Amino acid sequence: MWIDLRSDTVTKPTVEMRKAIAEAEVGDDVHHEDPTILRLEEKTAAILGKEAAVFMPSGTMTNQVGLRTHTQPGDEVILEAQAHIYYYEGGGPAALSGASCRLISGDHGVFTADQLVKSIRKPDVHHPITRLVCLENTHNRGGGRIYPLEEIRKIGAVCREHDLALHLDGARLWNASIALGKPEAELVSDFDSVSVCFSKGLGAPVGSALAGSQAFIQRARHFRKMFGGGMRQAGIIAAGALYALENHREQLAEDHANARLLAEGLSQVEGVEVNLDSVQTNIIVFQTPGTSAVALSEALEKQGVGMLDFGPEALRAVANMMVSREQIQQVPEKMSKALENLS
Ligand code: TLP
């Protein structure tokens, strides 16, 4: 039995979700006539406490359309050095928005308001215009780290003071909300725009949404079309996302408990170093000192476990709804065997 911990993007639709997909009412979404998409957009906006939302096929697209909507070519965007938008989106900010990225090194993906203040450009003909700040919550390369709410509040105040827009890559905002026991709207009240994904821990096969003010989302719809994201009877896929939003948020707590159990188990394995304090949600990033992560992930695959190499001697495991507690309990032993086979 394949224990797939490579990502929470590997989750497959459940029988009930497939039923909702099969029965979805559809229309032409470019004409704004798909009733399922309209329901999903309304519900997403309400959960996030924003005026409007727009459905798109991927988190990469919602982030990049968000950036394009906020910026003009030549503008500068401030991001954490390991932010998904910068690290994993194919150079999108430069290619699609003509924006340059200014990076701040954070602690597990979290930079402070004080660090931000130092990175904002003064008006000067030599400088690009700082226009936008992006945060990520939870932070993927930061090991699923939750952005502390008091820091978000301070960063929000700095952005307002300097007339900067604030965007959230909230692909896993749902995880932060469940882990903190705070509603999503409270976590995103400082942001002008928020990207969320239905296709990660929530288990929908496809889909993300971008939320913000009415005027912002209206403009974002233009760029969604320009980027090729204007879909037609896409209620077929939105139905899976809507089902996930309505039924799968609470169960993320199980993924978090499984991640903790796995981290504790792995911390007992010789040759593995896990910082247990750093595990806050469903992602574990851990060190494999002296062992190549690529070789180890291949050896693990032979044991029936999927993990991704996340650095020369670091792996990432992501608890998700396809992996049961019983399977999680088997992983430390399989890890020991994989390490033995390499030595
Ligand atoms: N992350 C994927 C890979 O791209 C690394 C994963 O397996 O974790 N924001 C964040 C924080 C993400 O983690 C991801 C996907 C995205 C955006 C992009 O979402 P998609 O894959 O829908 O474009």
JSON list of C-alpha atoms in Angstrom, two decimals, residues 65-146:
[
{"chain": "A", "resi": 65, "resn": "VAL", "atom": "CA", "xyz": [-3.28, 37.26, -11.34]},
{"chain": "A", "resi": 66, "resn": "GLY", "atom": "CA", "xyz": [-3.26, 38.88, -7.88]},
{"chain": "A", "resi": 67, "resn": "LEU", "atom": "CA", "xyz": [0.23, 40.28, -8.49]},
{"chain": "A", "resi": 68, "resn": "ARG", "atom": "CA", "xyz": [-0.67, 41.50, -11.97]},
{"chain": "A", "resi": 69, "resn": "THR", "atom": "CA", "xyz": [-3.79, 43.22, -10.65]},
{"chain": "A", "resi": 70, "resn": "HIS", "atom": "CA", "xyz": [-1.85, 45.05, -7.93]},
{"chain": "A", "resi": 71, "resn": "THR", "atom": "CA", "xyz": [1.21, 46.11, -9.95]},
{"chain": "A", "resi": 72, "resn": "GLN", "atom": "CA", "xyz": [2.45, 47.87, -13.08]},
{"chain": "A", "resi": 73, "resn": "PRO", "atom": "CA", "xyz": [5.56, 46.73, -15.00]},
{"chain": "A", "resi": 74, "resn": "GLY", "atom": "CA", "xyz": [8.66, 48.01, -13.18]},
{"chain": "A", "resi": 75, "resn": "ASP", "atom": "CA", "xyz": [7.06, 47.90, -9.73]},
{"chain": "A", "resi": 76, "resn": "GLU", "atom": "CA", "xyz": [8.70, 46.01, -6.89]},
{"chain": "A", "resi": 77, "resn": "VAL", "atom": "CA", "xyz": [7.08, 43.29, -4.79]},
{"chain": "A", "resi": 78, "resn": "ILE", "atom": "CA", "xyz": [8.40, 42.39, -1.34]},
{"chain": "A", "resi": 79, "resn": "LEU", "atom": "CA", "xyz": [8.36, 38.69, -0.47]},
{"chain": "A", "resi": 80, "resn": "GLU", "atom": "CA", "xyz": [9.96, 36.29, 1.96]},
{"chain": "A", "resi": 81, "resn": "ALA", "atom": "CA", "xyz": [12.99, 34.60, 0.37]},
{"chain": "A", "resi": 82, "resn": "GLN", "atom": "CA", "xyz": [11.36, 31.15, 0.23]},
{"chain": "A", "resi": 83, "resn": "ALA", "atom": "CA", "xyz": [7.88, 32.33, -0.74]},
{"chain": "A", "resi": 84, "resn": "HIS", "atom": "CA", "xyz": [6.04, 30.00, -3.12]},
{"chain": "A", "resi": 85, "resn": "ILE", "atom": "CA", "xyz": [5.23, 32.96, -5.40]},
{"chain": "A", "resi": 86, "resn": "TYR", "atom": "CA", "xyz": [8.95, 33.60, -5.89]},
{"chain": "A", "resi": 87, "resn": "TYR", "atom": "CA", "xyz": [10.40, 30.11, -5.45]},
{"chain": "A", "resi": 88, "resn": "TYR", "atom": "CA", "xyz": [7.95, 27.81, -7.24]},
{"chain": "A", "resi": 89, "resn": "GLU", "atom": "CA", "xyz": [5.94, 29.82, -9.74]},
{"chain": "A", "resi": 90, "resn": "GLY", "atom": "CA", "xyz": [8.29, 29.74, -12.70]},
{"chain": "A", "resi": 91, "resn": "GLY", "atom": "CA", "xyz": [9.50, 33.34, -12.46]},
{"chain": "A", "resi": 92, "resn": "GLY", "atom": "CA", "xyz": [5.88, 34.50, -12.86]},
{"chain": "A", "resi": 93, "resn": "PRO", "atom": "CA", "xyz": [6.29, 37.94, -11.25]},
{"chain": "A", "resi": 94, "resn": "ALA", "atom": "CA", "xyz": [8.94, 38.93, -13.83]},
{"chain": "A", "resi": 95, "resn": "ALA", "atom": "CA", "xyz": [7.39, 37.15, -16.81]},
{"chain": "A", "resi": 96, "resn": "LEU", "atom": "CA", "xyz": [3.72, 37.98, -16.27]},
{"chain": "A", "resi": 97, "resn": "SER", "atom": "CA", "xyz": [3.75, 41.25, -14.33]},
{"chain": "A", "resi": 98, "resn": "GLY", "atom": "CA", "xyz": [7.16, 42.75, -15.22]},
{"chain": "A", "resi": 99, "resn": "ALA", "atom": "CA", "xyz": [7.68, 43.14, -11.48]},
{"chain": "A", "resi": 100, "resn": "SER", "atom": "CA", "xyz": [10.95, 42.74, -9.62]},
{"chain": "A", "resi": 101, "resn": "CYS", "atom": "CA", "xyz": [11.07, 40.86, -6.33]},
{"chain": "A", "resi": 102, "resn": "ARG", "atom": "CA", "xyz": [12.79, 42.11, -3.21]},
{"chain": "A", "resi": 103, "resn": "LEU", "atom": "CA", "xyz": [13.37, 39.26, -0.79]},
{"chain": "A", "resi": 104, "resn": "ILE", "atom": "CA", "xyz": [13.48, 39.27, 2.99]},
{"chain": "A", "resi": 105, "resn": "SER", "atom": "CA", "xyz": [14.94, 36.24, 4.80]},
{"chain": "A", "resi": 106, "resn": "GLY", "atom": "CA", "xyz": [12.51, 35.16, 7.47]},
{"chain": "A", "resi": 107, "resn": "ASP", "atom": "CA", "xyz": [12.43, 32.60, 10.26]},
{"chain": "A", "resi": 108, "resn": "HIS", "atom": "CA", "xyz": [10.60, 29.57, 8.79]},
{"chain": "A", "resi": 109, "resn": "GLY", "atom": "CA", "xyz": [9.06, 31.91, 6.23]},
{"chain": "A", "resi": 110, "resn": "VAL", "atom": "CA", "xyz": [8.07, 34.60, 8.73]},
{"chain": "A", "resi": 111, "resn": "PHE", "atom": "CA", "xyz": [9.57, 38.09, 8.48]},
{"chain": "A", "resi": 112, "resn": "THR", "atom": "CA", "xyz": [8.79, 40.88, 10.90]},
{"chain": "A", "resi": 113, "resn": "ALA", "atom": "CA", "xyz": [7.25, 44.32, 10.43]},
{"chain": "A", "resi": 114, "resn": "ASP", "atom": "CA", "xyz": [10.64, 45.84, 11.42]},
{"chain": "A", "resi": 115, "resn": "GLN", "atom": "CA", "xyz": [12.37, 43.90, 8.63]},
{"chain": "A", "resi": 116, "resn": "LEU", "atom": "CA", "xyz": [9.68, 45.06, 6.21]},
{"chain": "A", "resi": 117, "resn": "VAL", "atom": "CA", "xyz": [10.12, 48.74, 7.08]},
{"chain": "A", "resi": 118, "resn": "LYS", "atom": "CA", "xyz": [13.83, 48.49, 6.19]},
{"chain": "A", "resi": 119, "resn": "SER", "atom": "CA", "xyz": [13.01, 47.03, 2.75]},
{"chain": "A", "resi": 120, "resn": "ILE", "atom": "CA", "xyz": [10.57, 49.69, 1.58]},
{"chain": "A", "resi": 121, "resn": "ARG", "atom": "CA", "xyz": [12.07, 52.04, -1.04]},
{"chain": "A", "resi": 122, "resn": "LYS", "atom": "CA", "xyz": [12.11, 55.79, -0.52]},
{"chain": "A", "resi": 123, "resn": "PRO", "atom": "CA", "xyz": [10.79, 57.77, -3.51]},
{"chain": "A", "resi": 124, "resn": "ASP", "atom": "CA", "xyz": [13.85, 58.32, -5.73]},
{"chain": "A", "resi": 125, "resn": "VAL", "atom": "CA", "xyz": [14.22, 58.28, -9.52]},
{"chain": "A", "resi": 126, "resn": "HIS", "atom": "CA", "xyz": [16.78, 55.46, -9.20]},
{"chain": "A", "resi": 127, "resn": "HIS", "atom": "CA", "xyz": [14.45, 53.10, -7.35]},
{"chain": "A", "resi": 128, "resn": "PRO", "atom": "CA", "xyz": [11.67, 50.83, -8.50]},
{"chain": "A", "resi": 129, "resn": "ILE", "atom": "CA", "xyz": [8.37, 51.71, -6.86]},
{"chain": "A", "resi": 130, "resn": "THR", "atom": "CA", "xyz": [7.55, 49.40, -3.97]},
{"chain": "A", "resi": 131, "resn": "ARG", "atom": "CA", "xyz": [3.89, 48.51, -4.54]},
{"chain": "A", "resi": 132, "resn": "LEU", "atom": "CA", "xyz": [3.03, 45.22, -2.93]},
{"chain": "A", "resi": 133, "resn": "VAL", "atom": "CA", "xyz": [3.94, 42.98, -0.01]},
{"chain": "A", "resi": 134, "resn": "CYS", "atom": "CA", "xyz": [3.13, 39.24, -0.05]},
{"chain": "A", "resi": 135, "resn": "LEU", "atom": "CA", "xyz": [2.93, 36.87, 2.91]},
{"chain": "A", "resi": 136, "resn": "GLU", "atom": "CA", "xyz": [2.29, 33.10, 2.94]},
{"chain": "A", "resi": 137, "resn": "ASN", "atom": "CA", "xyz": [0.16, 31.41, 5.63]},
{"chain": "A", "resi": 138, "resn": "THR", "atom": "CA", "xyz": [0.86, 28.64, 6.34]},
{"chain": "A", "resi": 139, "resn": "HIS", "atom": "CA", "xyz": [4.35, 28.81, 4.87]},
{"chain": "A", "resi": 140, "resn": "ASN", "atom": "CA", "xyz": [5.20, 25.81, 2.71]},
{"chain": "A", "resi": 141, "resn": "ARG", "atom": "CA", "xyz": [9.02, 25.92, 2.68]},
{"chain": "A", "resi": 142, "resn": "GLY", "atom": "CA", "xyz": [8.87, 27.18, 6.26]},
{"chain": "A", "resi": 143, "resn": "GLY", "atom": "CA", "xyz": [7.55, 23.70, 7.19]},
{"chain": "A", "resi": 144, "resn": "GLY", "atom": "CA", "xyz": [3.87, 24.62, 7.48]},
{"chain": "A", "resi": 145, "resn": "ARG", "atom": "CA", "xyz": [4.61, 27.55, 9.81]},
{"chain": "A", "resi": 146, "resn": "ILE", "atom": "CA", "xyz": [1.65, 29.69, 10.91]}
]
